[in-house]
Amino acid sequence: MTGEREAARAAQETYRVIADLVADHGELMTVHRRWECPPDVRDQIVENFDNVGVLGGAGALVRRPTASHPTQHETLLVRYGDGQGWSDAGVTLQPGESFRDCAKRGVAATTGLNVTVGSMLQAHVLYADDWTDRDPIARPFVLFEAHQGSGQAEPHGEVVDLRWFDTPPTKLRYEELGESF
């Protein structure tokens, strides 16, 4: 399979997913952005898609009431070890899993929190692009709002830090994240 053919198949699946999300949820904010990755990561995305038919992932912005103003909220953000800024807690979709369930699992896997997943905030089309001359691979990522349930927020997995914010920090992994604060 050529890089061009892989990219076309992934794009077709990604846009099918986005169309299904719009059909199910109505109008939604869709973000398109390039994601620089090493060739082996791009290859793993293609391999997962070829082997199990899964493409994409989901995450959530976890909210809790502030101690001083219960009508206002704080938002939990995480930092991964790659130094690319504060981000939502998220993971890759597993076979048979909904994006909503993926977001719930992603928060638990990266923060230790059990959450209630609420509304969809954004749908992303991430273009996994390595430094070779192959075409980027499109993959969907869905961002939800979630509300803190049980558990203590602590870094897990690839997360090296986490913190509650009442306003967006200056260094975000991607600027559109600040729009969902």
mmCIF file of N, CA and C in Angstrom, residues 21-85:
data_model
loop_
_atom_site.group_PDB
_atom_site.id
_atom_site.type_symbol
_atom_site.label_atom_id
_atom_site.label_comp_id
_atom_site.label_asym_id
_atom_site.label_seq_id
_atom_site.Cartn_x
_atom_site.Cartn_y
_atom_site.Cartn_z
ATOM 1 N N LEU A 21 -20.872 12.224 13.407
ATOM 2 C CA LEU A 21 -20.968 13.066 14.603
ATOM 3 C C LEU A 21 -21.903 14.247 14.372
ATOM 4 N N VAL A 22 -21.812 14.866 13.209
ATOM 5 C CA VAL A 22 -22.699 15.984 12.878
ATOM 6 C C VAL A 22 -24.142 15.491 12.805
ATOM 7 N N ALA A 23 -24.367 14.332 12.187
ATOM 8 C CA ALA A 23 -25.724 13.778 12.095
ATOM 9 C C ALA A 23 -26.296 13.488 13.478
ATOM 10 N N ASP A 24 -25.453 13.005 14.383
ATOM 11 C CA ASP A 24 -25.912 12.646 15.730
ATOM 12 C C ASP A 24 -26.055 13.849 16.667
ATOM 13 N N HIS A 25 -25.184 14.845 16.506
ATOM 14 C CA HIS A 25 -25.121 15.938 17.480
ATOM 15 C C HIS A 25 -25.456 17.307 16.904
ATOM 16 N N GLY A 26 -25.686 17.402 15.614
ATOM 17 C CA GLY A 26 -25.933 18.701 14.996
ATOM 18 C C GLY A 26 -24.618 19.428 14.754
ATOM 19 N N GLU A 27 -24.727 20.720 14.604
ATOM 20 C CA GLU A 27 -23.542 21.525 14.314
ATOM 21 C C GLU A 27 -22.507 21.381 15.419
ATOM 22 N N LEU A 28 -21.237 21.280 15.029
ATOM 23 C CA LEU A 28 -20.177 21.205 16.014
ATOM 24 C C LEU A 28 -18.925 21.871 15.471
ATOM 25 N N MET A 29 -18.097 22.327 16.395
ATOM 26 C CA MET A 29 -16.846 22.962 16.009
ATOM 27 C C MET A 29 -15.884 21.883 15.541
ATOM 28 N N THR A 30 -15.383 22.012 14.310
ATOM 29 C CA THR A 30 -14.417 21.063 13.783
ATOM 30 C C THR A 30 -13.097 21.784 13.556
ATOM 31 N N VAL A 31 -12.049 21.230 14.118
ATOM 32 C CA VAL A 31 -10.709 21.806 14.049
ATOM 33 C C VAL A 31 -9.846 20.903 13.177
ATOM 34 N N HIS A 32 -9.141 21.497 12.230
ATOM 35 C CA HIS A 32 -8.198 20.755 11.399
ATOM 36 C C HIS A 32 -6.801 21.235 11.772
ATOM 37 N N ARG A 33 -5.929 20.289 12.129
ATOM 38 C CA ARG A 33 -4.560 20.694 12.447
ATOM 39 C C ARG A 33 -3.570 19.579 12.140
ATOM 40 N N ARG A 34 -2.366 20.006 11.813
ATOM 41 C CA ARG A 34 -1.259 19.104 11.510
ATOM 42 C C ARG A 34 -0.614 18.667 12.816
ATOM 43 N N TRP A 35 -0.255 17.384 12.880
ATOM 44 C CA TRP A 35 0.389 16.828 14.061
ATOM 45 C C TRP A 35 1.693 16.180 13.604
ATOM 46 N N GLU A 36 2.802 16.807 13.938
ATOM 47 C CA GLU A 36 4.098 16.250 13.565
ATOM 48 C C GLU A 36 4.394 15.029 14.430
ATOM 49 N N CYS A 37 4.788 13.940 13.764
ATOM 50 C CA CYS A 37 5.080 12.701 14.491
ATOM 51 C C CYS A 37 6.210 11.966 13.793
ATOM 52 N N PRO A 38 6.897 11.100 14.521
ATOM 53 C CA PRO A 38 7.945 10.284 13.890
ATOM 54 C C PRO A 38 7.315 9.269 12.923
ATOM 55 N N PRO A 39 8.079 8.795 11.943
ATOM 56 C CA PRO A 39 7.546 7.817 10.981
ATOM 57 C C PRO A 39 6.956 6.568 11.636
ATOM 58 N N ASP A 40 7.556 6.089 12.733
ATOM 59 C CA ASP A 40 7.030 4.867 13.360
ATOM 60 C C ASP A 40 5.650 5.107 13.980
ATOM 61 N N VAL A 41 5.367 6.308 14.450
ATOM 62 C CA VAL A 41 4.037 6.612 14.995
ATOM 63 C C VAL A 41 3.011 6.633 13.865
ATOM 64 N N ARG A 42 3.365 7.271 12.757
ATOM 65 C CA ARG A 42 2.470 7.283 11.596
ATOM 66 C C ARG A 42 2.204 5.846 11.141
ATOM 67 N N ASP A 43 3.255 5.026 11.084
ATOM 68 C CA ASP A 43 3.110 3.631 10.671
ATOM 69 C C ASP A 43 2.195 2.859 11.625
ATOM 70 N N GLN A 44 2.304 3.141 12.924
ATOM 71 C CA GLN A 44 1.455 2.470 13.916
ATOM 72 C C GLN A 44 -0.015 2.841 13.726
ATOM 73 N N ILE A 45 -0.278 4.093 13.392
ATOM 74 C CA ILE A 45 -1.654 4.523 13.120
ATOM 75 C C ILE A 45 -2.224 3.734 11.949
ATOM 76 N N VAL A 46 -1.450 3.632 10.868
ATOM 77 C CA VAL A 46 -1.887 2.889 9.681
ATOM 78 C C VAL A 46 -2.056 1.414 10.016
ATOM 79 N N GLU A 47 -1.122 0.834 10.764
ATOM 80 C CA GLU A 47 -1.207 -0.580 11.134
ATOM 81 C C GLU A 47 -2.449 -0.866 11.976
ATOM 82 N N ASN A 48 -2.729 -0.011 12.947
ATOM 83 C CA ASN A 48 -3.938 -0.194 13.766
ATOM 84 C C ASN A 48 -5.191 -0.136 12.895
ATOM 85 N N PHE A 49 -5.226 0.817 11.983
ATOM 86 C CA PHE A 49 -6.379 0.960 11.098
ATOM 87 C C PHE A 49 -6.518 -0.277 10.214
ATOM 88 N N ASP A 50 -5.415 -0.763 9.646
ATOM 89 C CA ASP A 50 -5.448 -1.954 8.791
ATOM 90 C C ASP A 50 -5.851 -3.206 9.566
ATOM 91 N N ASN A 51 -5.317 -3.376 10.779
ATOM 92 C CA ASN A 51 -5.526 -4.612 11.537
ATOM 93 C C ASN A 51 -6.857 -4.676 12.270
ATOM 94 N N VAL A 52 -7.271 -3.571 12.867
ATOM 95 C CA VAL A 52 -8.492 -3.624 13.686
ATOM 96 C C VAL A 52 -9.548 -2.608 13.274
ATOM 97 N N GLY A 53 -9.280 -1.841 12.225
ATOM 98 C CA GLY A 53 -10.279 -0.908 11.711
ATOM 99 C C GLY A 53 -10.551 0.276 12.607
ATOM 100 N N VAL A 54 -9.623 0.601 13.495
ATOM 101 C CA VAL A 54 -9.832 1.700 14.438
ATOM 102 C C VAL A 54 -8.917 2.860 14.086
ATOM 103 N N LEU A 55 -9.496 4.042 14.101
ATOM 104 C CA LEU A 55 -8.757 5.248 13.771
ATOM 105 C C LEU A 55 -9.266 6.359 14.671
ATOM 106 N N GLY A 56 -8.370 7.013 15.415
ATOM 107 C CA GLY A 56 -8.768 8.179 16.193
ATOM 108 C C GLY A 56 -8.659 7.994 17.682
ATOM 109 N N GLY A 57 -9.240 8.946 18.390
ATOM 110 C CA GLY A 57 -9.201 8.936 19.838
ATOM 111 C C GLY A 57 -10.143 9.979 20.405
ATOM 112 N N ALA A 58 -10.134 10.105 21.730
ATOM 113 C CA ALA A 58 -11.005 11.067 22.401
ATOM 114 C C ALA A 58 -10.393 11.487 23.723
ATOM 115 N N GLY A 59 -10.825 12.623 24.198
ATOM 116 C CA GLY A 59 -10.376 13.142 25.476
ATOM 117 C C GLY A 59 -11.449 14.018 26.081
ATOM 118 N N ALA A 60 -11.137 14.570 27.253
ATOM 119 C CA ALA A 60 -12.122 15.401 27.940
ATOM 120 C C ALA A 60 -11.451 16.505 28.735
ATOM 121 N N LEU A 61 -12.155 17.604 28.839
ATOM 122 C CA LEU A 61 -11.806 18.659 29.782
ATOM 123 C C LEU A 61 -12.660 18.404 31.016
ATOM 124 N N VAL A 62 -12.012 18.042 32.112
ATOM 125 C CA VAL A 62 -12.715 17.709 33.352
ATOM 126 C C VAL A 62 -12.962 19.004 34.126
ATOM 127 N N ARG A 63 -14.202 19.199 34.564
ATOM 128 C CA ARG A 63 -14.587 20.399 35.308
ATOM 129 C C ARG A 63 -14.973 20.028 36.741
ATOM 130 N N ARG A 64 -14.731 20.999 37.655
ATOM 131 C CA ARG A 64 -15.221 20.874 39.030
ATOM 132 C C ARG A 64 -15.527 22.281 39.528
ATOM 133 N N PRO A 65 -16.460 22.414 40.471
ATOM 134 C CA PRO A 65 -16.750 23.738 41.033
ATOM 135 C C PRO A 65 -15.532 24.253 41.808
ATOM 136 N N THR A 66 -15.316 25.564 41.765
ATOM 137 C CA THR A 66 -14.236 26.147 42.556
ATOM 138 C C THR A 66 -14.659 26.190 44.020
ATOM 139 N N ALA A 67 -13.686 26.154 44.911
ATOM 140 C CA ALA A 67 -13.984 26.183 46.349
ATOM 141 C C ALA A 67 -14.578 27.521 46.764
ATOM 142 N N SER A 68 -14.091 28.609 46.186
ATOM 143 C CA SER A 68 -14.544 29.934 46.603
ATOM 144 C C SER A 68 -15.842 30.373 45.934
ATOM 145 N N HIS A 69 -16.119 29.885 44.736
ATOM 146 C CA HIS A 69 -17.336 30.254 43.993
ATOM 147 C C HIS A 69 -17.946 29.010 43.370
ATOM 148 N N PRO A 70 -18.841 28.316 44.074
ATOM 149 C CA PRO A 70 -19.390 27.045 43.576
ATOM 150 C C PRO A 70 -20.108 27.147 42.228
ATOM 151 N N THR A 71 -20.485 28.378 41.808
ATOM 152 C CA THR A 71 -21.129 28.519 40.502
ATOM 153 C C THR A 71 -20.107 28.628 39.374
ATOM 154 N N GLN A 72 -18.821 28.791 39.718
ATOM 155 C CA GLN A 72 -17.751 28.832 38.727
ATOM 156 C C GLN A 72 -17.015 27.493 38.749
ATOM 157 N N HIS A 73 -16.226 27.252 37.713
ATOM 158 C CA HIS A 73 -15.540 25.954 37.650
ATOM 159 C C HIS A 73 -14.053 26.118 37.339
ATOM 160 N N GLU A 74 -13.341 25.052 37.687
ATOM 161 C CA GLU A 74 -11.935 24.891 37.310
ATOM 162 C C GLU A 74 -11.879 23.754 36.299
ATOM 163 N N THR A 75 -10.850 23.763 35.464
ATOM 164 C CA THR A 75 -10.682 22.747 34.437
ATOM 165 C C THR A 75 -9.342 22.051 34.631
ATOM 166 N N LEU A 76 -9.360 20.728 34.601
ATOM 167 C CA LEU A 76 -8.150 19.935 34.756
ATOM 168 C C LEU A 76 -7.445 19.790 33.410
ATOM 169 N N LEU A 77 -6.162 20.135 33.399
ATOM 170 C CA LEU A 77 -5.325 19.928 32.219
ATOM 171 C C LEU A 77 -4.130 19.072 32.611
ATOM 172 N N VAL A 78 -3.589 18.374 31.633
ATOM 173 C CA VAL A 78 -2.442 17.501 31.865
ATOM 174 C C VAL A 78 -1.288 17.938 30.969
ATOM 175 N N ARG A 79 -0.078 17.559 31.387
ATOM 176 C CA ARG A 79 1.115 17.759 30.558
ATOM 177 C C ARG A 79 1.745 16.407 30.322
ATOM 178 N N TYR A 80 1.954 16.098 29.053
ATOM 179 C CA TYR A 80 2.634 14.873 28.679
ATOM 180 C C TYR A 80 4.134 15.139 28.666
ATOM 181 N N GLY A 81 4.936 14.105 28.639
ATOM 182 C CA GLY A 81 6.383 14.231 28.707
ATOM 183 C C GLY A 81 7.049 14.850 27.495
ATOM 184 N N ASP A 82 6.296 15.141 26.441
ATOM 185 C CA ASP A 82 6.894 15.709 25.232
ATOM 186 C C ASP A 82 7.095 17.216 25.293
ATOM 187 N N GLY A 83 6.637 17.862 26.366
ATOM 188 C CA GLY A 83 6.865 19.291 26.549
ATOM 189 C C GLY A 83 6.072 20.197 25.630
ATOM 190 N N GLN A 84 4.980 19.712 25.046
ATOM 191 C CA GLN A 84 4.226 20.515 24.090
ATOM 192 C C GLN A 84 3.104 21.332 24.723
ATOM 193 N N GLY A 85 3.103 21.495 26.013
ATOM 194 C CA GLY A 85 2.107 22.348 26.662
ATOM 195 C C GLY A 85 1.000 21.571 27.341
#
